[in-house]
Amino acid sequence: MLRLFILSVAFIFLGYTLMGKGFAYLGIAPLYIAELVLLLGLLVAFANPSILRRVFTWPVALVLPFLFWSLLQTLPYLGEYGINALRDAAFWGYALFAILIYGAILKNHAVFFMFIRYYRYFALVFPLLIIPGIVFDLLNVPLPSFPGSTVPIVALKFGDTGVHLAGVVVFVLLGLVLSWRWVVLHGPVWVLSVTAVFGFTASANRGGALSFVLAVLLALATVFPKINGRVVGLAVGFVLSLVLFAMVSLTLLSSTQLVGSRPVSVEQITTNLLSIVLQTENDAGNVNANRRWRLMWWEKIIGYTVYGPYFWTGKGYGINLATVDGFQVDKQESLRSPHNSHMTVLARSGVPGLVLWLGMLIGWAWVVLRARYQAAHNGDHLWAKLFVWLFCYWLAFLVNASFDVFLEGPMGGVPFWLLMGLGFAAVRVYAHPSSRPFLGQALGLETPRGRLPYAVE
């Protein structure tokens, strides 16, 4: 059953990244694919009590205070809001994925290397596989939907795409999949695909663009002094190729109109990025109005929590924040939370909830970066780069979550908590010297010198 759970987790990760919101409706309400896989994970955990016992061990125990406080802000509203309370509580409920993955990996370290091997293949094909979904979106191609849903089976959000693009690009730039043969045979196609996807993403969504840029720059700045000349040369070559292909592809695509009012162009990308911190004179794509709307809502949330009557508890999980706060933009009231996951925590869990949320995030970053430092000090450069990738990918999630309703749904929430669990587990796996040599084999960068020490059954 453990192997089935791992394969199911890999399946839903692939579905959310390539199909977006459409994939989230696979299943029968209220048990969709994320909930079904979560139930499978809980069955595996109860069948293997050693997985549950690890919930209270360091460092995954950092998650527990946030979960407990969030539960307290959900239970009082179940009677009044019912399914909506559970729907909003998924924001913190999906943290069970982090706990289950952590426990499964500590029970059997081979699970960790299996995930890394799967992601290695994913990093090589994601830029190509995501393009059809983008084309369907641009051309408004009518697609079927799963039973009981009106959402097309492929319904991407460009912010989400930018986050996952950051993850795969950082993985490749760090040299975790690079070989000369791959660079010669597949590199140009991969780079061209990355450039095209980034062009659409950056034109349509400022959060996705910023997530990608910050993650890639941080990875390069962190690792350049510590890696060998071959990988440096390859990394520089990739960056130069990205610039070259960007100039060509964006010129060709400059007349393409995205769904809505934002064209694919260098001007639109520049406007999106500048609008994050500045009031731009050119309001292409209505980005200034969108920015003002968000800032006004966030200011109101701070007003009734930090300086108001909801300081301790927030408004709880269940109430539609967009409606009661006066910022609803949909007649069907489909918008429920502010376009900032951190503000969602503040509004629903109060200041204590936000403190516990930030404490958990800071704790995760600290243990992962500390492990990265130890790996570099020990000369385990593959492990050091893996920890850098985990941190940069995680940072991309948080950046995009600061501009969109991202972690509140399964499309962003499930991959985010999986990454949290994988990061916690990576620290513990590296702490066992006997497991360290097998990372190179999982990445396909070293010739196997024997089977992995554990089997996943």
XYZ file of C-alpha atoms in Angstrom:
457
model
C 0.000 0.000 0.000
C 2.909 2.359 0.631
C 4.034 2.112 -2.973
C 0.457 2.725 -4.158
C 0.281 5.862 -2.022
C 3.587 7.169 -3.394
C 2.481 6.555 -6.976
C -0.850 8.264 -6.242
C 0.951 11.302 -4.850
C 3.135 11.471 -7.960
C -0.002 11.165 -10.104
C -1.851 14.059 -8.472
C 1.276 16.237 -8.561
C 1.504 15.628 -12.299
C -2.210 16.277 -12.750
C -2.258 19.570 -10.839
C 0.824 20.918 -12.616
C -0.259 19.996 -16.151
C -4.066 20.280 -15.955
C -4.635 22.806 -13.182
C -8.088 23.386 -11.780
C -9.734 20.942 -14.168
C -7.872 18.010 -12.646
C -9.002 19.041 -9.151
C -12.569 17.991 -10.041
C -11.623 14.383 -10.741
C -13.797 12.400 -8.349
C -17.251 12.673 -6.827
C -18.144 15.568 -4.540
C -17.113 16.037 -1.817
C -14.375 13.433 -2.283
C -12.226 14.639 -5.137
C -8.843 13.238 -6.138
C -6.862 15.114 -3.439
C -9.145 13.901 -0.672
C -9.113 10.338 -2.011
C -5.311 10.201 -2.063
C -5.227 11.772 1.391
C -7.559 9.065 2.702
C -5.326 6.433 1.132
C -2.355 7.991 2.907
C -4.176 7.908 6.238
C -5.024 4.226 5.722
C -1.360 3.521 5.025
C -0.395 5.447 8.156
C -2.845 3.560 10.380
C -1.615 0.288 8.903
C 1.945 1.379 9.714
C 1.822 3.055 13.160
C 5.506 3.983 12.887
C 4.485 6.629 10.338
C 2.097 8.263 12.816
C 4.634 8.162 15.644
C 6.963 10.350 13.623
C 4.426 13.196 13.596
C 5.836 14.467 16.882
C 9.504 14.286 15.870
C 11.766 17.131 14.781
C 11.490 18.960 12.432
C 7.982 18.098 11.143
C 6.607 18.947 14.590
C 6.974 22.604 13.515
C 3.719 22.138 11.584
C 1.645 20.987 14.557
C 1.073 24.333 16.398
C -0.242 25.936 13.202
C -2.525 22.956 12.559
C -3.878 22.970 16.093
C -4.663 26.691 16.082
C -6.280 26.485 12.642
C -8.446 23.603 13.824
C -9.653 25.752 16.728
C -10.667 28.448 14.233
C -12.595 25.920 12.137
C -14.595 23.772 14.564
C -16.933 26.565 15.794
C -18.046 27.289 12.235
C -18.780 23.773 10.989
C -22.390 23.892 12.131
C -23.108 27.242 10.482
C -21.132 26.937 7.237
C -20.877 23.168 6.778
C -19.080 22.176 3.592
C -17.772 25.724 3.069
C -15.919 25.526 6.382
C -14.292 22.278 5.297
C -13.521 23.799 1.924
C -11.704 26.729 3.500
C -10.015 24.454 6.028
C -8.319 22.611 3.166
C -5.738 25.418 3.319
C -4.304 23.886 6.481
C -5.805 20.406 6.136
C -3.572 19.567 3.186
C -0.666 19.812 5.636
C -1.457 16.157 6.331
C 0.298 15.442 3.031
C 3.514 16.886 4.478
C 3.195 14.755 7.594
C 2.380 11.559 5.668
C 5.207 12.006 3.167
C 7.626 12.747 5.982
C 6.568 9.647 7.905
C 6.675 7.422 4.821
C 10.191 8.570 3.930
C 11.500 8.077 7.452
C 10.020 4.587 7.463
C 11.718 3.795 4.150
C 14.404 6.099 2.719
C 13.923 4.623 -0.745
C 10.678 6.640 -0.939
C 12.747 9.826 -0.916
C 15.007 8.704 -3.749
C 11.961 7.584 -5.718
C 10.463 11.077 -5.500
C 13.741 12.653 -6.599
C 14.028 10.256 -9.540
C 10.453 11.017 -10.603
C 11.072 14.752 -10.416
C 14.226 14.413 -12.514
C 12.127 13.084 -15.390
C 9.442 15.689 -14.747
C 11.969 18.543 -14.989
C 13.020 17.410 -18.449
C 9.515 17.179 -19.940
C 7.417 19.765 -18.073
C 8.156 22.737 -20.403
C 7.062 20.641 -23.383
C 4.027 19.052 -21.769
C 2.606 22.330 -20.451
C 2.538 24.015 -23.874
C -0.637 22.250 -25.150
C -2.546 23.486 -22.102
C -1.368 27.039 -22.742
C -2.374 26.779 -26.411
C -5.836 25.494 -25.446
C -6.221 28.479 -23.142
C -5.037 31.028 -25.712
C -7.272 29.697 -28.467
C -10.282 29.084 -26.212
C -10.440 25.484 -27.376
C -13.588 23.854 -25.948
C -12.612 20.921 -23.756
C -14.753 18.369 -21.922
C -15.009 18.376 -18.143
C -15.186 15.684 -15.512
C -18.693 14.557 -14.458
C -20.302 17.004 -12.052
C -18.018 19.866 -13.072
C -18.275 22.735 -15.535
C -14.532 23.415 -15.482
C -12.596 22.101 -18.537
C -10.287 19.206 -17.773
C -7.356 21.505 -18.553
C -7.704 24.889 -16.820
C -4.294 26.386 -16.076
C -3.419 29.461 -14.031
C -0.313 31.198 -15.276
C 0.849 32.008 -11.766
C 0.893 28.303 -10.886
C 2.728 27.549 -14.120
C 5.389 30.128 -13.267
C 6.032 28.459 -9.916
C 6.523 24.990 -11.399
C 8.587 26.401 -14.257
C 10.861 27.941 -11.626
C 11.206 24.558 -9.946
C 12.262 22.697 -13.088
C 14.579 25.441 -14.359
C 16.380 25.702 -11.016
C 16.681 21.903 -10.935
C 18.368 21.912 -14.341
C 20.523 24.999 -13.786
C 21.934 23.483 -10.612
C 23.226 20.583 -12.671
C 20.988 17.975 -11.058
C 20.059 16.459 -14.431
C 22.762 17.783 -16.732
C 24.940 15.631 -18.919
C 26.732 16.635 -22.093
C 24.632 14.220 -24.135
C 21.391 15.701 -22.835
C 22.601 19.263 -23.506
C 23.531 18.476 -27.102
C 20.456 16.410 -28.000
C 17.682 18.035 -25.995
C 18.972 21.296 -24.529
C 17.914 23.689 -27.341
C 14.332 22.348 -27.475
C 14.063 22.495 -23.694
C 15.371 26.074 -23.551
C 13.039 27.221 -26.323
C 10.087 25.627 -24.530
C 11.044 27.266 -21.225
C 11.314 30.650 -22.924
C 7.930 30.377 -24.591
C 6.236 29.286 -21.364
C 7.910 32.076 -19.395
C 6.883 34.640 -22.005
C 3.211 33.741 -21.645
C 3.442 33.424 -17.875
C 5.185 36.759 -17.329
C 2.741 38.570 -19.626
C -0.321 37.152 -17.905
C 0.642 37.032 -14.235
C 3.030 39.154 -12.195
C 3.171 36.669 -9.312
C 4.251 33.835 -11.583
C 6.839 36.041 -13.272
C 8.328 37.231 -9.988
C 8.356 33.681 -8.597
C 10.359 32.474 -11.567
C 12.830 35.359 -11.640
C 13.585 35.335 -7.911
C 13.971 31.549 -7.706
C 16.351 31.365 -10.666
C 18.462 34.339 -9.600
C 18.710 33.090 -6.031
C 19.783 29.634 -7.178
C 22.516 31.018 -9.403
C 23.738 33.496 -6.792
C 23.854 30.828 -4.095
C 25.540 28.044 -5.997
C 27.935 29.718 -8.455
C 30.886 29.977 -6.039
C 30.636 26.309 -5.057
C 30.211 24.342 -8.281
C 32.686 23.092 -10.841
C 33.560 24.815 -14.075
C 31.515 22.520 -16.306
C 28.230 23.296 -14.578
C 29.105 27.004 -14.454
C 29.650 26.972 -18.190
C 26.411 25.115 -18.792
C 24.490 27.482 -16.513
C 25.882 30.558 -18.272
C 25.055 28.952 -21.600
C 21.479 28.337 -20.530
C 21.046 31.919 -19.336
C 22.447 33.334 -22.576
C 20.261 30.973 -24.582
C 17.216 32.087 -22.607
C 17.974 35.713 -23.426
C 18.488 34.948 -27.104
C 15.364 32.859 -27.462
C 13.378 35.417 -25.435
C 14.273 38.142 -27.898
C 13.243 35.997 -30.856
C 10.118 34.378 -29.454
C 8.693 37.493 -27.827
C 9.178 39.396 -31.067
C 7.252 36.717 -32.947
C 4.561 36.586 -30.265
C 4.246 40.332 -29.750
C 0.889 40.469 -31.523
C -0.575 37.514 -29.631
C -3.420 38.379 -27.262
C -3.851 36.404 -24.062
C -7.264 35.546 -22.708
C -8.406 38.840 -21.218
C -6.632 42.085 -22.013
C -2.915 41.389 -21.603
C -0.829 40.801 -24.760
C 2.323 38.717 -24.858
C 5.017 41.366 -25.152
C 8.125 42.719 -23.498
C 6.139 45.844 -22.572
C 3.477 43.826 -20.752
C 6.081 41.763 -18.893
C 7.843 44.961 -17.799
C 4.551 46.532 -16.713
C 3.602 43.468 -14.666
C 6.927 43.339 -12.840
C 7.126 47.096 -12.174
C 3.534 47.195 -10.930
C 4.518 44.954 -8.024
C 6.198 47.883 -6.287
C 5.372 50.949 -8.384
C 2.366 52.779 -9.743
C 3.106 52.552 -13.460
C 1.997 55.208 -15.937
C 1.185 52.556 -18.511
C -1.746 50.586 -17.136
C -1.550 47.830 -19.754
C -3.764 44.939 -18.735
C -5.410 47.031 -15.968
C -2.644 46.060 -13.539
C -2.786 49.290 -11.516
C -6.483 48.931 -10.718
C -5.932 45.316 -9.755
C -3.052 46.346 -7.497
C -5.126 49.039 -5.756
C -8.018 46.602 -5.198
C -5.720 44.117 -3.463
C -3.986 46.709 -1.324
C -7.317 48.119 -0.140
C -8.523 44.652 0.861
C -5.285 43.796 2.653
C -5.420 47.102 4.518
C -8.945 46.313 5.690
C -7.893 42.854 6.918
C -5.037 44.373 8.913
C -7.497 46.893 10.316
C -9.951 44.371 11.782
C -7.265 41.921 12.982
C -4.082 43.688 14.057
C -5.960 46.820 15.156
C -9.463 45.444 15.564
C -11.813 42.984 17.264
C -10.574 39.895 15.390
C -7.006 40.090 16.716
C -7.055 36.693 18.460
C -9.314 34.496 16.355
C -9.823 36.087 12.968
C -13.128 35.505 11.204
C -12.661 31.745 11.043
C -12.831 29.164 8.288
C -16.212 29.063 6.599
C -17.254 32.664 6.049
C -16.801 34.150 2.575
C -14.219 36.870 3.211
C -14.667 38.521 -0.174
C -18.378 39.016 0.458
C -18.311 40.172 4.083
C -15.291 42.429 3.511
C -16.972 44.081 0.525
C -14.541 42.980 -2.189
C -16.594 40.357 -4.014
C -16.116 40.503 -7.803
C -18.296 37.555 -8.833
C -22.097 37.404 -8.783
C -21.868 33.734 -7.871
C -19.530 34.634 -4.989
C -16.886 32.175 -6.121
C -14.086 34.339 -4.711
C -13.723 33.491 -1.016
C -10.265 34.652 0.061
C -7.935 37.610 -0.573
C -5.275 37.328 -3.260
C -2.615 36.657 -0.658
C -2.392 33.390 1.267
C -0.641 35.065 4.194
C -3.531 37.537 4.473
C -5.918 34.586 4.353
C -4.243 33.190 7.465
C -4.422 36.569 9.201
C -8.090 37.108 8.308
C -9.207 33.595 9.280
C -6.857 32.727 12.176
C -6.009 36.138 13.610
C -2.589 37.405 14.613
C -1.673 34.236 16.587
C -2.409 32.147 13.502
C -0.211 34.372 11.346
C 2.619 34.176 13.896
C 2.406 30.364 13.946
C 2.263 30.261 10.134
C 5.328 32.457 9.761
C 7.119 30.564 12.528
C 6.540 27.299 10.686
C 7.830 28.763 7.413
C 10.907 30.268 9.048
C 11.580 26.967 10.806
C 11.400 25.056 7.518
C 13.765 27.500 5.824
C 16.196 27.332 8.737
C 16.491 23.533 8.835
C 16.815 23.234 5.045
C 19.426 25.991 4.717
C 21.322 24.633 7.697
C 21.397 21.211 6.027
C 22.618 22.866 2.849
C 25.484 24.471 4.758
C 26.399 21.151 6.366
C 26.328 19.365 3.007
C 28.576 21.970 1.405
C 30.949 21.830 4.386
C 31.113 18.024 4.113
C 31.802 18.151 0.373
C 28.437 16.586 -0.529
C 27.803 18.992 -3.386
C 24.872 17.104 -4.907
C 23.059 17.248 -1.589
C 23.938 20.928 -1.175
C 22.416 21.685 -4.579
C 19.348 19.599 -3.769
C 18.725 21.677 -0.630
C 19.147 24.862 -2.690
C 16.556 23.552 -5.151
C 14.123 22.752 -2.340
C 14.501 26.249 -0.915
C 14.171 28.071 -4.255
C 11.145 26.031 -5.308
C 9.543 26.616 -1.896
C 10.246 30.337 -2.174
C 8.542 30.440 -5.577
C 5.395 28.996 -3.976
C 5.387 31.672 -1.267
C 6.012 34.527 -3.692
C 3.113 33.520 -5.913
C 0.952 32.949 -2.823
C 1.505 36.636 -2.007
C -0.342 37.666 -5.184
C -3.030 35.056 -5.699
C -5.488 32.625 -4.116
C -2.920 29.862 -4.485
C -2.329 27.725 -1.416
C -6.031 27.779 -0.517
C -6.878 25.292 -3.275
C -5.501 21.840 -4.119
C -3.705 23.059 -7.271
C -1.224 24.996 -5.145
C -1.864 23.632 -1.666
C -1.166 19.954 -2.342
C 2.183 20.482 -4.170
C 3.226 23.054 -1.556
C 2.660 20.751 1.410
C 4.274 17.863 -0.451
C 7.342 20.056 -0.885
C 7.250 20.977 2.798
C 7.210 17.306 3.775
C 9.926 16.457 1.268
C 12.138 19.222 2.669
C 11.729 18.066 6.255
C 12.425 14.475 5.198
C 15.481 15.410 3.114
C 17.094 16.867 6.232
C 16.549 13.625 8.125
C 17.683 11.391 5.244
C 20.906 13.376 4.891
C 21.500 12.944 8.619
C 22.047 9.225 7.923
C 25.468 8.946 6.199
C 24.646 5.477 4.856
C 21.914 6.957 2.625
C 23.904 9.867 1.205
C 25.699 8.065 -1.651
C 22.438 7.047 -3.315
C 21.377 10.564 -4.344
C 23.680 10.515 -7.375
C 22.139 7.229 -8.493
C 18.598 8.566 -8.104
C 19.540 11.574 -10.261
C 21.181 9.376 -12.879
C 24.475 11.229 -12.487
C 26.447 8.302 -11.074
C 26.851 4.686 -12.145
C 24.931 2.421 -9.759
C 27.241 0.587 -7.383
C 24.499 -1.563 -5.927
C 20.775 -1.468 -5.294
C 19.241 1.118 -3.029
C 19.390 -0.091 0.566
C 15.621 -0.224 0.900
C 12.683 -1.393 -1.188
C 9.320 0.336 -1.509
C 6.537 -2.187 -1.271
